[in-house]
Coordinates of C-alpha atoms and ligand atoms in Angstrom, one line a residue:
X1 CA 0.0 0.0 0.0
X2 CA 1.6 3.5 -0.9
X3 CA -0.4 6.1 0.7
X4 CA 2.2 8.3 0.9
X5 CA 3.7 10.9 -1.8
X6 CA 6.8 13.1 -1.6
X7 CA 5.1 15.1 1.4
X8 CA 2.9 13.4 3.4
X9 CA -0.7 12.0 2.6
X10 CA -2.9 14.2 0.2
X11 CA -5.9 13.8 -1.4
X12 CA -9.6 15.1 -2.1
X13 CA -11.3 15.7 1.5
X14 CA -13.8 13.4 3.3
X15 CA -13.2 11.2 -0.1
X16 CA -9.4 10.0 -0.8
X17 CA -8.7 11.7 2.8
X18 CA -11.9 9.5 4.7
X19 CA -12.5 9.6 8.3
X20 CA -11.8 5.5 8.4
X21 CA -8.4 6.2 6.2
X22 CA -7.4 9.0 9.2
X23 CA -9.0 7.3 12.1
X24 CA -6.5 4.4 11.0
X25 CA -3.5 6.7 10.7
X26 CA -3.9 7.9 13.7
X27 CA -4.4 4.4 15.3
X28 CA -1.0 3.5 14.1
X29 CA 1.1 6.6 14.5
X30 CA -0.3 6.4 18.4
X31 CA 1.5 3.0 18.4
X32 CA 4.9 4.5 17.1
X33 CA 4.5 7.8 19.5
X34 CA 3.6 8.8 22.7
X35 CA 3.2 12.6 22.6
X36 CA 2.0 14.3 19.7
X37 CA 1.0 17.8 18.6
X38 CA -1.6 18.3 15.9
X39 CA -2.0 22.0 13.7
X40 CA -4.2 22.5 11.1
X41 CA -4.4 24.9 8.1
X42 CA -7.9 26.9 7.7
X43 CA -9.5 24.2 4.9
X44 CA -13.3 23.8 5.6
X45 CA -12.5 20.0 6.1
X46 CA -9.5 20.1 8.4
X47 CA -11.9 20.0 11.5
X48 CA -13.1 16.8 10.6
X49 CA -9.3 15.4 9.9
X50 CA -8.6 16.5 13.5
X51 CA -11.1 14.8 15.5
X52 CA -10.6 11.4 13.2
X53 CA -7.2 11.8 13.8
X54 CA -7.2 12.6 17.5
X55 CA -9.8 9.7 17.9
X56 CA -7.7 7.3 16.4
X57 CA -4.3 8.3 18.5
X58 CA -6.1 8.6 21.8
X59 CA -7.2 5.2 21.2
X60 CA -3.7 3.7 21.4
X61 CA -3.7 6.0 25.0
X62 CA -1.5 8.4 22.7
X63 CA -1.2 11.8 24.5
X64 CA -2.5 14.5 21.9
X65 CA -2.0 17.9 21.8
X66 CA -3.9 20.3 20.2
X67 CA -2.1 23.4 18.7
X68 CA -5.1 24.6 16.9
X69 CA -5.2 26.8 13.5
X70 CA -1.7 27.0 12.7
X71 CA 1.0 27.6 10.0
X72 CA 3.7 24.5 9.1
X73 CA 6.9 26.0 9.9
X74 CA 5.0 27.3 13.7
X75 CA 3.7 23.4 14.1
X76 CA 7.6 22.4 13.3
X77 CA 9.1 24.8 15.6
X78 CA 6.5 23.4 18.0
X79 CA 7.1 19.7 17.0
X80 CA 11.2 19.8 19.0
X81 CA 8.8 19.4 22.5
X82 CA 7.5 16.1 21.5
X83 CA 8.0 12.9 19.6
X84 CA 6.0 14.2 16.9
X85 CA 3.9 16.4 14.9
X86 CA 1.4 16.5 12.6
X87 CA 0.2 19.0 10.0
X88 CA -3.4 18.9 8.9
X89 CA -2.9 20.6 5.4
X90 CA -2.9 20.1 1.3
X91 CA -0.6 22.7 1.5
X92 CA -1.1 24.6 -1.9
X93 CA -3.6 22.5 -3.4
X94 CA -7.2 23.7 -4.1
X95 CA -9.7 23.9 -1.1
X96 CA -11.3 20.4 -1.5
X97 CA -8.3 18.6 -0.8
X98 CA -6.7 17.7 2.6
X99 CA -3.7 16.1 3.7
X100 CA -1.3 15.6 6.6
X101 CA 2.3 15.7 6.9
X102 CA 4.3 14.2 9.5
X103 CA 6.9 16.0 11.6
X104 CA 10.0 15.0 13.4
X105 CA 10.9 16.5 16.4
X106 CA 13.7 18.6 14.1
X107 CA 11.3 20.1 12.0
X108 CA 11.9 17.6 9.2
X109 CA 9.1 15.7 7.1
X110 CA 9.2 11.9 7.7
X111 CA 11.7 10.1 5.8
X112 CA 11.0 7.6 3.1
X113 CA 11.8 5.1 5.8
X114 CA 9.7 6.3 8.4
X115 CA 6.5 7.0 5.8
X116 CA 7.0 2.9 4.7
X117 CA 6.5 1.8 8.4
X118 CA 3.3 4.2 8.9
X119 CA 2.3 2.4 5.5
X120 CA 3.6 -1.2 6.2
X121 CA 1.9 -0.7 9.8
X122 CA -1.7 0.6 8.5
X123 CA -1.8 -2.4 6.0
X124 CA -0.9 -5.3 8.8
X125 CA -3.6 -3.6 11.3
X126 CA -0.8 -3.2 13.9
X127 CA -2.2 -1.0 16.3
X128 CA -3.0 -1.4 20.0
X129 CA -6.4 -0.1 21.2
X130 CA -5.7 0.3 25.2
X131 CA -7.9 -0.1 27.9
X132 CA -10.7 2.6 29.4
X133 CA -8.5 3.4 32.2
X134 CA -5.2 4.5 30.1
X135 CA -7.4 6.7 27.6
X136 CA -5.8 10.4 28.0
X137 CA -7.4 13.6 27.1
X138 CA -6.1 16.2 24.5
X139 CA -4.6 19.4 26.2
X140 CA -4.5 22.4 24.6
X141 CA -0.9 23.7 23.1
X142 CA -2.0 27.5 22.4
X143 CA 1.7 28.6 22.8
X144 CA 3.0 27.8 19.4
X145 CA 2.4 30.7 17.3
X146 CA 4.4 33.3 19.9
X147 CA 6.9 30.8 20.3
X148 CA 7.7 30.9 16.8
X149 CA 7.3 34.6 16.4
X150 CA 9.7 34.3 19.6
X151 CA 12.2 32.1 17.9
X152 CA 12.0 34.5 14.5
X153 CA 13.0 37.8 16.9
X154 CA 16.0 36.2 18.0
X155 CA 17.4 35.6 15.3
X156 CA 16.6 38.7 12.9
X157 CA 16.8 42.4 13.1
X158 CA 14.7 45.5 13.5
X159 CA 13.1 46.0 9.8
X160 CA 11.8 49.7 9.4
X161 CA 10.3 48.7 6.0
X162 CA 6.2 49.3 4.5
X163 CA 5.6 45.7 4.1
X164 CA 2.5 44.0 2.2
X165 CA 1.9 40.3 3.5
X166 CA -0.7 38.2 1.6
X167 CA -1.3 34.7 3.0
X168 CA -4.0 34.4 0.2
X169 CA -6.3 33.2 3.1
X170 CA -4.4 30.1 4.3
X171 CA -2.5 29.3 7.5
X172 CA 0.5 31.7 7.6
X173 CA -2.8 34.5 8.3
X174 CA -2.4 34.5 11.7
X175 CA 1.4 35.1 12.3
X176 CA 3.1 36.9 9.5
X177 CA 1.5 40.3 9.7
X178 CA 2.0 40.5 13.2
X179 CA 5.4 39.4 13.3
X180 CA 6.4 41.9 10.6
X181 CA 4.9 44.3 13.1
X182 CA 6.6 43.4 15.8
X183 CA 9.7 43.7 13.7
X184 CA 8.8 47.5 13.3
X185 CA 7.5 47.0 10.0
X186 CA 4.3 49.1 8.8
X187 CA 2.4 46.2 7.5
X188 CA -0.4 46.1 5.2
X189 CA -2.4 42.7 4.6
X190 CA -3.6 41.2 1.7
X191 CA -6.2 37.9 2.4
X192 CA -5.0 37.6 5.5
X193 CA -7.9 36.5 7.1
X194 CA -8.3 32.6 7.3
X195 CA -11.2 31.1 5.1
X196 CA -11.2 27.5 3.9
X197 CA -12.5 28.8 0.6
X198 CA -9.1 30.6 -0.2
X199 CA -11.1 33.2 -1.6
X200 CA -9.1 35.9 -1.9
X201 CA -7.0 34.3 -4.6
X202 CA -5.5 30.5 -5.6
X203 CA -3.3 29.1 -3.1
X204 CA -0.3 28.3 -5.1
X205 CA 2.0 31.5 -4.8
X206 CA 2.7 31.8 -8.8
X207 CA 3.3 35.5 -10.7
X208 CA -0.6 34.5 -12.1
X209 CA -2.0 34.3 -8.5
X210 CA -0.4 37.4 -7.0
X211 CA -1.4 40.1 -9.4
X212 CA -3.5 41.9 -6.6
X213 CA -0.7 42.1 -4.3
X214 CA 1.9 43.6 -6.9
X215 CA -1.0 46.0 -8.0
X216 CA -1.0 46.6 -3.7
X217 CA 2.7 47.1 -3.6
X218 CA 3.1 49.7 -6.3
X219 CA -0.7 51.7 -4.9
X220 CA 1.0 51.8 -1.9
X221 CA 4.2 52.7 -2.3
X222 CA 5.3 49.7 0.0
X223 CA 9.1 48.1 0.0
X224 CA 7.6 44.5 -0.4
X225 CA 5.3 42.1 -1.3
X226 CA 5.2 38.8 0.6
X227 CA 3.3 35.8 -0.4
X228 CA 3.0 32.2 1.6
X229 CA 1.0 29.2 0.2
X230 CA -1.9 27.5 2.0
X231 CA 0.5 26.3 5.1
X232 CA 2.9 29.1 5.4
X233 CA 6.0 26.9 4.1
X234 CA 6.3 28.9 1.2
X235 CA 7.1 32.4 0.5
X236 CA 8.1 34.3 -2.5
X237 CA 7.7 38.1 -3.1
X238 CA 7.3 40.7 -5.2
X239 CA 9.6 43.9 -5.5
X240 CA 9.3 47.6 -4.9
X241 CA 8.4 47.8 -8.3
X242 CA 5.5 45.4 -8.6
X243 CA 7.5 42.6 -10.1
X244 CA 7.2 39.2 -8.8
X245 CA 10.4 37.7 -7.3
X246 CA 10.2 34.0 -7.7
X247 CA 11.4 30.8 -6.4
X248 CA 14.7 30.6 -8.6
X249 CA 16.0 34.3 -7.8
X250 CA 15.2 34.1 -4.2
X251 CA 17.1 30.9 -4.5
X252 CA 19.9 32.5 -5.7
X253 CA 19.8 35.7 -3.2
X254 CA 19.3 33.6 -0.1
X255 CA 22.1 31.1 -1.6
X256 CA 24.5 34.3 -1.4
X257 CA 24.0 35.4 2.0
X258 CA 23.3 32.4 4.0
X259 CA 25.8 29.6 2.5
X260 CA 30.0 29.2 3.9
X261 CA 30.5 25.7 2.9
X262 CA 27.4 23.8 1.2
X263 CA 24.1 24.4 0.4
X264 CA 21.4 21.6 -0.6
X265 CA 18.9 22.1 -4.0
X266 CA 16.4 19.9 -6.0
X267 CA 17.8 19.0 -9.7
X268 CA 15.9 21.3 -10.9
X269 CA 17.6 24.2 -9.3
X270 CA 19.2 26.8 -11.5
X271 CA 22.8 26.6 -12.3
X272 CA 22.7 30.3 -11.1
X273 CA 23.5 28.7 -7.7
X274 CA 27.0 27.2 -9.1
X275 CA 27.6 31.0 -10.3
X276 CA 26.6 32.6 -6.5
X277 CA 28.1 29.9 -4.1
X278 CA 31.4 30.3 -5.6
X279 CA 33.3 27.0 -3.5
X280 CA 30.9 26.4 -1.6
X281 CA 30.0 22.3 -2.1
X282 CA 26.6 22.2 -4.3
X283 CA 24.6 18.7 -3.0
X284 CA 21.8 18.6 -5.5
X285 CA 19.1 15.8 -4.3
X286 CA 15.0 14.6 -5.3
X287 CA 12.7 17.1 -5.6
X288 CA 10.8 18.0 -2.2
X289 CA 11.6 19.7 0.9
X290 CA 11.7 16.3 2.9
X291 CA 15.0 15.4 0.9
X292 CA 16.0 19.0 1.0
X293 CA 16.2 18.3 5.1
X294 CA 17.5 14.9 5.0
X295 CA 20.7 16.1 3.0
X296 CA 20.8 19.0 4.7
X297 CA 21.1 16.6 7.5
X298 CA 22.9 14.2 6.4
X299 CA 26.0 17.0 5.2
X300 CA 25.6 19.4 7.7
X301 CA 24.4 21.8 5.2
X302 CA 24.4 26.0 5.6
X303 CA 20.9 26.3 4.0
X304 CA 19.0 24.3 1.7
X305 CA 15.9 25.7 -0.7
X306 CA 13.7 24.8 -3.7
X307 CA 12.8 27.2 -6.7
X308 CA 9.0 26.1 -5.1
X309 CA 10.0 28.9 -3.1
X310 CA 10.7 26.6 0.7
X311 CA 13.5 27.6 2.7
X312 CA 15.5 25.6 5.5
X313 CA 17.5 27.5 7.7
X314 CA 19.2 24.2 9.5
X315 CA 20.5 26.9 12.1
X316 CA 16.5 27.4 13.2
X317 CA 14.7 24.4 11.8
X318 CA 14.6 21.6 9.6
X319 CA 11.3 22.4 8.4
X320 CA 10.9 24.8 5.7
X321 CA 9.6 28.2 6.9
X322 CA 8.0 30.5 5.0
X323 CA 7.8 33.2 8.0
X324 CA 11.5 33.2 8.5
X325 CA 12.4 33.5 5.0
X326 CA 9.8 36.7 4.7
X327 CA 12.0 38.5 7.7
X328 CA 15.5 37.0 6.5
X329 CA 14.3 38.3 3.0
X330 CA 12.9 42.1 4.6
X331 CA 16.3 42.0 6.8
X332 CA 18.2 41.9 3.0
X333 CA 15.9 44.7 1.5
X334 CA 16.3 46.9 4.4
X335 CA 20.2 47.1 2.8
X336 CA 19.2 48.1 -0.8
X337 CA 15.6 47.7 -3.0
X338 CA 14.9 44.2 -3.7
X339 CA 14.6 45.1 -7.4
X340 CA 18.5 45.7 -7.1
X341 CA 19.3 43.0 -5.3
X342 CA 17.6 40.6 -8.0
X343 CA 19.0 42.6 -11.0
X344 CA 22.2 41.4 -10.1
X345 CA 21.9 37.8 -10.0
X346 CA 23.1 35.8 -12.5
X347 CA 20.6 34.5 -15.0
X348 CA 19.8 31.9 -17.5
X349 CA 17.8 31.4 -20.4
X350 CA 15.6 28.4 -19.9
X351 CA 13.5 26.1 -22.3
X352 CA 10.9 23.5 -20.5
X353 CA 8.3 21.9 -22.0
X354 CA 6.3 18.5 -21.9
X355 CA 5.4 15.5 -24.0
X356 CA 2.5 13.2 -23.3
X357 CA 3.3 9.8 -22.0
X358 CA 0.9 7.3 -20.0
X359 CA 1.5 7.0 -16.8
X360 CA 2.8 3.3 -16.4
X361 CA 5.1 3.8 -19.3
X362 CA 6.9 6.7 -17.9
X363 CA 9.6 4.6 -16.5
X364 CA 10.2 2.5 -19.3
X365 CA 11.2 5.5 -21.9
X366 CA 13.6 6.6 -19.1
X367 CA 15.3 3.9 -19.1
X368 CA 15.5 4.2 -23.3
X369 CA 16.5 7.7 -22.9
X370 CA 18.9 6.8 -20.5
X371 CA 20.9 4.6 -23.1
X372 CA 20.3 7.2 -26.1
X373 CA 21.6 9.6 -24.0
X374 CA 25.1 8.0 -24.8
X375 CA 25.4 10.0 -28.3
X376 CA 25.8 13.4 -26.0
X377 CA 28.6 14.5 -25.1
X378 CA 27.8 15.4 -21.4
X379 CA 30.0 15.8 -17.9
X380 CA 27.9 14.1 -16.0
X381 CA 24.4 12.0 -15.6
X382 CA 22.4 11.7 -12.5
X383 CA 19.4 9.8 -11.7
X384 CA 17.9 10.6 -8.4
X385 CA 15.0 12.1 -9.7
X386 CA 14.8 11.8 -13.4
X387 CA 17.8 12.4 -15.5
X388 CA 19.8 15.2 -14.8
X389 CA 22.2 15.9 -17.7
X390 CA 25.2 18.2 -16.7
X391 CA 27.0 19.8 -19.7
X392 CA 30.1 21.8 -19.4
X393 CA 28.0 24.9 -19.2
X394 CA 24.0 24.5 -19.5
X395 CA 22.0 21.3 -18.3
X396 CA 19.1 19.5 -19.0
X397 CA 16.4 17.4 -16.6
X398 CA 13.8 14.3 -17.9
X399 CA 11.7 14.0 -15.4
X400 CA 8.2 12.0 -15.2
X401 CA 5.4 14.8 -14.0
X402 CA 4.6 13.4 -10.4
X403 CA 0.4 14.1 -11.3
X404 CA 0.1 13.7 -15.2
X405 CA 0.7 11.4 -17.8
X406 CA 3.7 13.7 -19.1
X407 CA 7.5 13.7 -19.2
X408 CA 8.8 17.7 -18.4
X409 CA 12.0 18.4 -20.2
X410 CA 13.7 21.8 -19.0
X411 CA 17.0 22.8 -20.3
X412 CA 19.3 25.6 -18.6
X413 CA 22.2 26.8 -20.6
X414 CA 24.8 30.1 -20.7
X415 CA 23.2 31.1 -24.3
X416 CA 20.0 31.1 -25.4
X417 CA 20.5 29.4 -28.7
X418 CA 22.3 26.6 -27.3
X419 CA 19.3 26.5 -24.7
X420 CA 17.0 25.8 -27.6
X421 CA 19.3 23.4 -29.5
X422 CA 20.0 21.1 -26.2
X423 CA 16.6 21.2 -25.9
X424 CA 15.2 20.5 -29.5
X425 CA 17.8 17.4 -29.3
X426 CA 16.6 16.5 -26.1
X427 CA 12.7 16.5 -27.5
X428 CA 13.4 14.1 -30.6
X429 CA 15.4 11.8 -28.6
X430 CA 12.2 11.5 -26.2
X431 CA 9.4 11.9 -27.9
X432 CA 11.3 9.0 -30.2
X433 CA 11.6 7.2 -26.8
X434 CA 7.7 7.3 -26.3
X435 CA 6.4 6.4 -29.5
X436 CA 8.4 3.2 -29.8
Ligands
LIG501 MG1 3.1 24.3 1.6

C-alpha cells in the first residue's frame, strides 16, 4: 500500500482523505509515538481530519496535543517538545483537498523510511487499542504561534520597512503580519484572514496568482510584497516595483548570504546557484523539501531551498519556513531595494516543456532515454530524480510529472540558442523514446 507521496498523505477531502483512512492513521502513529502535537491549516475540512485523527491516536492512549489553526513551519518549531507532529494541510492544493504531513521532532518531514512503516503498519492492522483506564485527554498547546514569532525575533533584526503580506487566506494569516509588526515594520495585509475557501486568490504563490498584491505594492508605495501558500512553508515576493520575485531568484539571493560551505537544492535548481556559491560544495538531491532536510542533515548543510520557493535554515529548523524566510528576505531589503538586489543575480535562459506519456510507461522511456543519451557528449548524468544531464556549461532534466501522464523536459544553458538546441535534441530523442 503506498499512501504516501513526496510530502505526506494528500488527497480530495472526506473522499481520498476519509475519516476511516485518518481514524486508522492515527491508530497507528499512536503505536509509534507517545506525545504528539496536531496543527491545522484553515481548509473547511480540516476540523473533521482532527477529531478522526485525535480519535484514532487517543485510542492507542496516545497523549494528543492540540495546537489549533496554525501555520507548518510554527507546528515544526512546536514539534522539538514532542515525539512528533502532525500537520493537517494540502498545503497549496485547491480547497477540496486535505492532507497531513508528518513532523519530526527537528522540524523535518518523515523520511522515506519512516513513511513505509506508517504504510507497512496501516496495512498489517498493527495497532493497539488500550484499555478505558489508560485513555488520556487532549490538552490544549496554544503557545506555538508566539513561540515561533519568539524564535524568529531572536534571530533577525529590526526591519523599518512598508511591508504587504498576503497569505492568500491560508495558515500563515495569523502570524506573519504580526510578526512583521513586531519587527517595526508598517504592514499592510492582503487575504490575511483565514477562510477554507481561499477566496481571496488560488493558493499556489505563482506570478498568475499574485497580481493583486503587486498591483497593492506599487498603490502603496510599499518596500515589499510577501506571499505564503496554504500552510505558510512557502514564500516568495514581489519587488518595490511590482515585479514578482520568484522561487529561482530568491534561490539565488538567499544562496549568497546564508551559504559558507554547502548548500542543498532539488535537480531542478538553477545553475545560477553554481555562479553565487562560488566554492561552496553544491549537494543537488530529489525534488521535495523532505530530501531537502534529509541532505541538509545528512551534510551538515548551511541552507537548503527549492525554486517552489521553501526555505530551510538548519540553524533554526529543519522544516521549511515560509515566516522566517519573509524576515530573512525584509532583513536583506532593508540594505538596498529588492529590485537591485535581483538585477544582479546571475541568469539563464531556460526552455521546459512537456510530452505526453501514459503514466505506467513513464519509467520504461527513461530507461530508453537513458541509453540514447550515450550519443551526447555530457560531464555528467544523475538519476535521483529523473535524469539530470550536466553539460560543461548548461544542463538538462527528464523527469516523469509526479500528477500527469507527461514527461517535463527543461533545459538551462549560458546562451539562449544553445538553450534551444540542447533542448530540440533532447525532445526528438524522447518523444522517439515514447512512441516506440
Ligand atoms: Mg506548503
Amino acid at each position: 500500500m503506498k499512501l504516501f507521496g513526496s510530502s505526506g498523505i494528500r488527497g480530495l477531502a472526506n473522499k481520498e482523505i476519509s475519516v476511516d483512512l485518518v481514524i486508522n492513521i492515527g491508530e497507528v502513529l499512536g503505536t509509534l509515538h507517545k506525545r504528539v502535537v496536531i496543527g491545522h491549516d484553515p481548509r473547511t475540512s480540516s476540523n473533521l481530519v482532527l477529531h478522526a485523527l485525535t480519535s484514532g491516536l487517543l485510542s492507542t492512549g496516545c497523549e494528543v496535543f492540540l495546537a489549533g489553526m496554525v501555520a507548518t513551519p510554527t507546528l515544526g518549531n512546536a514539534a522539538r517538545n514532542f515525539d512528533c507532529g502532525v500537520m493537517i494541510t494540502a498545503s497549496h492544493n485547491p480547497p477540496e483537498y486535505n492532507g497531513i504531513k508528518f513532523i519530526n521532532p527537528d522540524g523535518s518531514g518523515f523520511n522515506v523510511k519512516q513513511m513505509r512503516e506508517v504504510e507497512e503498519n496501516m496495512a498489517q492492522k498493527r495497532s493497539r487499542p488500550v484499555k478505558w483506564d489508560s485513555i488520556k485527554n487532549t490538552v490544549s498547546y496554544k503557545n506555538a504561534v508566539e513561540e515561533h514569532i519568539q524564535k524568529i525575533l531572536g534571530s533577525v533584526n529590526e526591519i523599518k520597512l512598508k511591508v504587504v503580506v498576503d497569505c492568500g487566506c491560508g495558515a500563515a494569516s495569523n502570524i506573519t503580519p504580526y510578526l512583521f509588526r513586531r519587527l517595526g515594520c508598517k504592514v499592510l495585509s492582503l487575504n490575511c484572514q483565514p477562510d477554507g475557501f481561499f477566496p481571496g486568490r488560488n493558493s499556489e504563490p505563482t506570478n498568475e496568482n499574485l497580481k493583486s498584491l503587486m498591483k497593492a505594492v506599487v498603490s502603496n508605495g510599499a518596500d515589499l510584497g510577501i506571499a505564503h501558500d496554504g500552510d505558510g512553508d512557502r514564500m516568495v515576493a514581489v519587488d518595490e516595483k511590482g515585479n514578482y520575485v520568484g522561487g529561482d531568484s530568491l534561490l539565488s539571493l538567499f544562496a549568497m548570504h546564508e551559504v559558507k560551505k554547502s548548500i542543498v537544492v532539488p535537480v531542478n535548481a538553477s545553475m545560477a546557484v553554481d555562479k553565487v556559491v562560488g566554492s561552496a560544495k553544491i549537494i543537488r538531491t530529489k525534488v521535495g523539501d523532505v530530501f531537502v532536510s534529509e541532505m541538509i542533515k545528512k551534510h551538515n548543510a548551511d541552507f537548503g531551498g527549492e525554486p517552489s520557493g521553501t526555505w530551510i535554515f538548519p540553524s533554526q529548523s529543519l522544516c521549511p519556513d515560509g515566516i522566517l524566510a519573509a524576515a530573512r528576505l525584509a532583513e536583506l531589503v532593508c540594505k538596498e531595494p529588492l529590485s537591485f538586489q535581483i538585477s544582479a543575480l546571475p541568469k539563464y535562459p531556460r526552455k521546459k516543456g512537456t510530452i505526453k506519456c501514459p503514466n505506467d510507461r513513464k519509467i520504461p522511456v527513461l530507461e530508453t532515454v537513458k541509453k540514447h543519451l550515450k550519443t551526447f557528449d555530457y560531464r555528467e548524468l544523475s538519476t535521483q530524480d529523473g535524469l539530470r544531464i550536466q553539460f560543461d556549461h548548461s544542463w538538462a532534466l527528464v523527469r516523469p510529472s509526479g500528477t500527469e501522464p507527461k514527461i517535463r523536459i527543461t533545459v538551462e544553458a549560458d546562451e539562449k540558442e544553445e538553450a534551444k538546441s540542447i533542448y530540440d535534441n533532447i525532445y526528438e530523442l524522447v518523444k522517439g523514446c515514447v512512441s516506440q
